[in-house]
PDB file of C-alpha atoms in Angstrom:
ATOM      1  CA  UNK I   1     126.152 181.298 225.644  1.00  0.00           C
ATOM      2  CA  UNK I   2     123.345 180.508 223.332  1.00  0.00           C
ATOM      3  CA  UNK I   3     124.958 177.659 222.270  1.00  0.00           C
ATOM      4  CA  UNK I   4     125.367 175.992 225.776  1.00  0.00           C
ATOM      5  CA  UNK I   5     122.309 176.787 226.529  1.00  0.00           C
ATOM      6  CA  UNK I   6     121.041 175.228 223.310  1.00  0.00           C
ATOM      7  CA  UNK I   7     123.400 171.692 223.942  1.00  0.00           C
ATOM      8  CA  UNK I   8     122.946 171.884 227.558  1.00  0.00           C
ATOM      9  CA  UNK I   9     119.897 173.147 228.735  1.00  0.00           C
ATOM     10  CA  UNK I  10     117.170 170.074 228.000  1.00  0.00           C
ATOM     11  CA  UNK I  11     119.203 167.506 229.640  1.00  0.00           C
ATOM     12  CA  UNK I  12     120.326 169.988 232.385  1.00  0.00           C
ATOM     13  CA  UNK I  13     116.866 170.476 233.245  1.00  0.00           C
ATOM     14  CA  UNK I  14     116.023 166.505 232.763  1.00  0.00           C
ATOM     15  CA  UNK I  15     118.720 165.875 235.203  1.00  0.00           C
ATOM     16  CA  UNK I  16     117.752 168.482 237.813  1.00  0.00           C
ATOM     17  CA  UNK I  17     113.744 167.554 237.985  1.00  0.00           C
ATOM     18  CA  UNK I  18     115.479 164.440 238.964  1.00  0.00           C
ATOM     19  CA  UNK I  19     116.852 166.504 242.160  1.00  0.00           C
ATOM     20  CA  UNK I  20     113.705 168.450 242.771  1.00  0.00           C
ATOM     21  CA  UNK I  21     110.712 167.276 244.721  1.00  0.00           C
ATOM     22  CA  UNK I  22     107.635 169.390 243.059  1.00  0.00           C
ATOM     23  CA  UNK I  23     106.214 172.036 245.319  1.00  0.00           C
ATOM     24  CA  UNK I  24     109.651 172.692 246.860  1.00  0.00           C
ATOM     25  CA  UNK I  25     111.127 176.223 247.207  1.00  0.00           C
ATOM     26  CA  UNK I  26     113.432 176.161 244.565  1.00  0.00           C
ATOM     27  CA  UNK I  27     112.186 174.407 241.185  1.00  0.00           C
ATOM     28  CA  UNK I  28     114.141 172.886 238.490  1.00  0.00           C
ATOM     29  CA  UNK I  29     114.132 175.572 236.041  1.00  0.00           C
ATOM     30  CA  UNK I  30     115.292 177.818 238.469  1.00  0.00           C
ATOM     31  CA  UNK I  31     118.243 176.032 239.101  1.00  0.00           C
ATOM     32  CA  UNK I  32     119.009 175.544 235.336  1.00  0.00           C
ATOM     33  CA  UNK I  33     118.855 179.107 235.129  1.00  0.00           C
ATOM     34  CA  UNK I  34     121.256 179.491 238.405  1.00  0.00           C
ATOM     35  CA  UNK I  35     123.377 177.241 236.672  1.00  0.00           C
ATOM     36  CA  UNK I  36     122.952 179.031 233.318  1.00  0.00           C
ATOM     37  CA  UNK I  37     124.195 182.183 235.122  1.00  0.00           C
ATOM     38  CA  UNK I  38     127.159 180.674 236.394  1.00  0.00           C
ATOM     39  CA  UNK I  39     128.210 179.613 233.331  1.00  0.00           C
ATOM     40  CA  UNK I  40     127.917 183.232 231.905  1.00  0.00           C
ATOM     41  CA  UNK I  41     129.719 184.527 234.192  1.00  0.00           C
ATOM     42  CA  UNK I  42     132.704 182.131 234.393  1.00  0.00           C
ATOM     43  CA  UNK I  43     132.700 181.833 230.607  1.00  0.00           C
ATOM     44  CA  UNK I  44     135.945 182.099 230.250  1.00  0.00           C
ATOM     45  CA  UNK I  45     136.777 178.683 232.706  1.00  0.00           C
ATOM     46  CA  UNK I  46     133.821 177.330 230.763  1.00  0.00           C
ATOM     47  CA  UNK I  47     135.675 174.406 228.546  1.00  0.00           C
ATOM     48  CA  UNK I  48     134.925 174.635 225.206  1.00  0.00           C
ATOM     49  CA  UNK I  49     135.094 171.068 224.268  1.00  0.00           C
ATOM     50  CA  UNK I  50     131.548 169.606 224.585  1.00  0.00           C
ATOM     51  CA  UNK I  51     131.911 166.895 226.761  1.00  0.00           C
ATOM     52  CA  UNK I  52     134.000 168.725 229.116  1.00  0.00           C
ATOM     53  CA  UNK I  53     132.046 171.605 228.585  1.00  0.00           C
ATOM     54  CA  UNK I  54     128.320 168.999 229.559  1.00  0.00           C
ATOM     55  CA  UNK I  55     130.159 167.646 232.718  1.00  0.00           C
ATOM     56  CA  UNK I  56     131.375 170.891 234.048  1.00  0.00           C
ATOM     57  CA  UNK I  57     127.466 172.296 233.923  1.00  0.00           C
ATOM     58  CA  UNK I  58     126.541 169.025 235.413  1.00  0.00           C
ATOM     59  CA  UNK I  59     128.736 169.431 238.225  1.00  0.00           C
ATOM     60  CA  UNK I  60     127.769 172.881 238.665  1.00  0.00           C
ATOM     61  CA  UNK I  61     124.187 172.050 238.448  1.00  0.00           C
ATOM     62  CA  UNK I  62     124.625 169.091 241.340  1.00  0.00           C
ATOM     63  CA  UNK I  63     126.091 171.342 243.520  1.00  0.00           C
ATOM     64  CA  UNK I  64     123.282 174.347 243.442  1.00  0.00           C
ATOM     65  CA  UNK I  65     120.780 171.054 243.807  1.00  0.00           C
ATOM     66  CA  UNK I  66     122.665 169.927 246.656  1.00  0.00           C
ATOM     67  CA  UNK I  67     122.836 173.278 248.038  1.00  0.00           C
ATOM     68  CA  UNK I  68     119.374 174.122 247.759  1.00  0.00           C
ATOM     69  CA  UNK I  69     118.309 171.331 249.520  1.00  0.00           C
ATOM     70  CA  UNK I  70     120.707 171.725 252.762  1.00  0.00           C
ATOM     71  CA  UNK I  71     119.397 175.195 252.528  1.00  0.00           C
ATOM     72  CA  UNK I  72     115.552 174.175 252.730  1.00  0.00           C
ATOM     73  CA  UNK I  73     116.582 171.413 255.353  1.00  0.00           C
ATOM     74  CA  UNK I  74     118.274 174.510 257.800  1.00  0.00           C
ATOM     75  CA  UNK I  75     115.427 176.961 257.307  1.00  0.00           C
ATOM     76  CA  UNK I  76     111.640 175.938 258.851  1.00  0.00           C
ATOM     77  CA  UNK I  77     109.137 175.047 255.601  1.00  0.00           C
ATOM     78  CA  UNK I  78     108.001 177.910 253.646  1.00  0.00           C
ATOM     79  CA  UNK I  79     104.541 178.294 253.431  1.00  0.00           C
ATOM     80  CA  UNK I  80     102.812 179.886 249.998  1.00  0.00           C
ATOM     81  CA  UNK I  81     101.264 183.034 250.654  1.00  0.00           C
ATOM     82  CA  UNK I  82      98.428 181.578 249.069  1.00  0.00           C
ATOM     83  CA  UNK I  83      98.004 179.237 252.133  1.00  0.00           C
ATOM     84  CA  UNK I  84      99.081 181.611 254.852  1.00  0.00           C
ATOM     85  CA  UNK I  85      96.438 184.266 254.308  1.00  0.00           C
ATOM     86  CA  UNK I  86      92.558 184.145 253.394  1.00  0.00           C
ATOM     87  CA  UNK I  87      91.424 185.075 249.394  1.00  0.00           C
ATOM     88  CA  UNK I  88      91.045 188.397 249.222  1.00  0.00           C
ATOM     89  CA  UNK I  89      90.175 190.851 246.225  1.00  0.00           C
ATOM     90  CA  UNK I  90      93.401 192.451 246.086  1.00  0.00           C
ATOM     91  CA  UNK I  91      96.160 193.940 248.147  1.00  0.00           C
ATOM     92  CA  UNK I  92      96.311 194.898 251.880  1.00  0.00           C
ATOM     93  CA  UNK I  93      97.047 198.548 251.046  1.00  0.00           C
ATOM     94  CA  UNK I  94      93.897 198.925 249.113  1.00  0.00           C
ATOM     95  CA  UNK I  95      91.503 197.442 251.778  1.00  0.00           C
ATOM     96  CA  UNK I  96      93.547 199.493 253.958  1.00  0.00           C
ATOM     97  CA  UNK I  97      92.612 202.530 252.318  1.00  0.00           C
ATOM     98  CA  UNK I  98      88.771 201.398 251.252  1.00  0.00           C
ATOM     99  CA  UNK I  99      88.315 200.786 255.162  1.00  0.00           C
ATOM    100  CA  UNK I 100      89.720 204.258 256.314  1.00  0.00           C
ATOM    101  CA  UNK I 101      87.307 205.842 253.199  1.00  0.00           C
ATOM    102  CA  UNK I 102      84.546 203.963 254.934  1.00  0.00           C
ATOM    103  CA  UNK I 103      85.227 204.583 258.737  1.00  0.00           C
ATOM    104  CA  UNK I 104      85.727 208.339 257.833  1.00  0.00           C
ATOM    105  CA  UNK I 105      82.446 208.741 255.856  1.00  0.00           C
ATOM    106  CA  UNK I 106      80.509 206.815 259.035  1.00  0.00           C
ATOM    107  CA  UNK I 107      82.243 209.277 261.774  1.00  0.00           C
ATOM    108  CA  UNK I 108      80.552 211.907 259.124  1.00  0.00           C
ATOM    109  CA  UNK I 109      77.523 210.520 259.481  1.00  0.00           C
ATOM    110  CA  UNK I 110      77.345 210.319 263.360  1.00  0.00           C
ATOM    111  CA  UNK I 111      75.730 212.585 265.098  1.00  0.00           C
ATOM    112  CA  UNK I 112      77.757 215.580 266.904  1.00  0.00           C
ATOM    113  CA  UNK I 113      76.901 213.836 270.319  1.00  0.00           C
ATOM    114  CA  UNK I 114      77.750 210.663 269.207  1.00  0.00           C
ATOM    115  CA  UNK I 115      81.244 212.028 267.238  1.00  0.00           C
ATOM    116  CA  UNK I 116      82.040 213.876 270.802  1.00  0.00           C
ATOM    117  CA  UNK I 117      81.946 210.722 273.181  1.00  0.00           C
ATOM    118  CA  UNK I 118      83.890 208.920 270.763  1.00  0.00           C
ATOM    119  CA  UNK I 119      86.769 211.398 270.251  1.00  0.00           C
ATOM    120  CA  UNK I 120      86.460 211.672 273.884  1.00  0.00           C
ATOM    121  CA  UNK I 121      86.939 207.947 274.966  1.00  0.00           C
ATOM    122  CA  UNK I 122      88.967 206.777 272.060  1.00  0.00           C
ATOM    123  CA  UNK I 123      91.118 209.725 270.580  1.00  0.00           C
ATOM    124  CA  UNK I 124      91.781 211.673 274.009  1.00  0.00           C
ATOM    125  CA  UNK I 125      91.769 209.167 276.185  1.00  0.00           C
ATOM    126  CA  UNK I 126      89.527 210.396 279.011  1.00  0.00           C
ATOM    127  CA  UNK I 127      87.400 207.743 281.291  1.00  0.00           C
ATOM    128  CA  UNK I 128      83.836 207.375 281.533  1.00  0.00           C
ATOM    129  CA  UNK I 129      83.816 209.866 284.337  1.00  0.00           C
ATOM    130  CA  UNK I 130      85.862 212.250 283.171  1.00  0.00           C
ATOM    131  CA  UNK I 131      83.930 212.524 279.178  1.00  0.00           C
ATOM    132  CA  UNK I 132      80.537 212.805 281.367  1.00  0.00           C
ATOM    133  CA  UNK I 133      82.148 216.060 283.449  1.00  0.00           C
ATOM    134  CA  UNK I 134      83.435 217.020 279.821  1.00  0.00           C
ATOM    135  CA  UNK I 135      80.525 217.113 278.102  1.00  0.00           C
ATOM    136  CA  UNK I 136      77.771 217.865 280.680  1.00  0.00           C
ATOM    137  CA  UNK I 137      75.727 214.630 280.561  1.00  0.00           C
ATOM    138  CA  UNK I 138      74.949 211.430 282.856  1.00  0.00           C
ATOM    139  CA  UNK I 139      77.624 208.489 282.811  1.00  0.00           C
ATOM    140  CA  UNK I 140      75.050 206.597 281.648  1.00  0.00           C
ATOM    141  CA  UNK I 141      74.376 208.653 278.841  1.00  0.00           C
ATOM    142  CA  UNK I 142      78.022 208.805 277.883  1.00  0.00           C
ATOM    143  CA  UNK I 143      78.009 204.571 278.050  1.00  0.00           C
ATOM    144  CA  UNK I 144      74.574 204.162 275.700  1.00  0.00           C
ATOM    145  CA  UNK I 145      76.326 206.839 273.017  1.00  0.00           C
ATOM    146  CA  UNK I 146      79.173 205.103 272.864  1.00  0.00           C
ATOM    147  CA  UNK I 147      77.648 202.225 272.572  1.00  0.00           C
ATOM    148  CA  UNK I 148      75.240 203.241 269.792  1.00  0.00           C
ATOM    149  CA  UNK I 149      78.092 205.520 268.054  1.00  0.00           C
ATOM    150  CA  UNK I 150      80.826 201.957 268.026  1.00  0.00           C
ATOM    151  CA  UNK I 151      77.963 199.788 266.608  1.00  0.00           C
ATOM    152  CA  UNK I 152      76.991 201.762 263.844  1.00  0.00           C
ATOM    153  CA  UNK I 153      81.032 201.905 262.928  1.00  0.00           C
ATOM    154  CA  UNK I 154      81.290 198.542 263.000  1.00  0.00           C
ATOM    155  CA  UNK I 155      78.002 197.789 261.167  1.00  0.00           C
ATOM    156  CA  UNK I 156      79.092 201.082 258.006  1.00  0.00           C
ATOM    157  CA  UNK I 157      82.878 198.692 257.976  1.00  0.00           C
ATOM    158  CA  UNK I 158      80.871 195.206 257.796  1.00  0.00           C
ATOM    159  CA  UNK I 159      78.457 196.519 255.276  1.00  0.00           C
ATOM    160  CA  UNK I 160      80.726 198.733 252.885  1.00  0.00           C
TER     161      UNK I 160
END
């Protein structure tokens, strides 16, 4: 295998750039490698004369090019995650988990009348109405706490 590989591979992969548009899914040294592979594993129908042995690759290495591009041509363009979503300073999971350290330490932070409206409203569901009964206080108080209570959350998450 070495030896193909060594005969083959730099005008395989001279021939296949010639296939490849750059910035495509599927770039020339993959496909040498595809076609590397398929030589492996059909070594045995590999010929072992080398100019038998340089066409067969080539026509194996034509046919994953050709393939590869009916492929991209019946799928909608890929886009690179890089375009798809905004820099960030690293994964999702870990600003997952730095937000939910943040939000908890801010619900610590609220006051017990503030903490009360909000589980209330938000975790058990209840109206306006129905939290004022609850805890013994005006609508309008229940409104101006939850206001108060929801913009310091969303200031602790904007400034963390």
């Amino acid at each position: 295998m070495r030896d193909i590989h060594r005969n083959n591979g730099s005008a395989l992969l001279y021939f296949l750039r010639g296939f490849v548009s750059p910035g495509v899914g599927h770039t020339a040294e993959d496909l040498l490698q595809e076609t590397m592979l398929r030589a492996w594993r059909k070594l045995d129908t590999v010929p072992t004369e080398p100019e038998a042995q340089r066409r067969w690759l080539f026509a194996v290495a034509r046919r994953l090019a050709i393939d590869a591009h009916r492929k991209r041509q019946a799928r909608p363009a890929e886009v690179s995650l890089l375009d798809a979503e905004p820099a960030g300073f690293g994964c999702e999971a870990a600003n997952t988990a730095i937000a939910t350290v943040t939000m908890r330490r801010a619900i610590g932070r609220l006051s017990t009348d503030h903490r009360s409206v909000l589980t209330e409203l938000y975790v058990k569901g209840h109206t306006l109405d129905e939290t004022a009964a609850r805890l013994r206080v005006p609508v309008g108080t229940v409104k101006s706490r939850a206001h108060y209570a929801t913009q310091y959350l969303r200031n602790a998450l904007i400034n963390e």
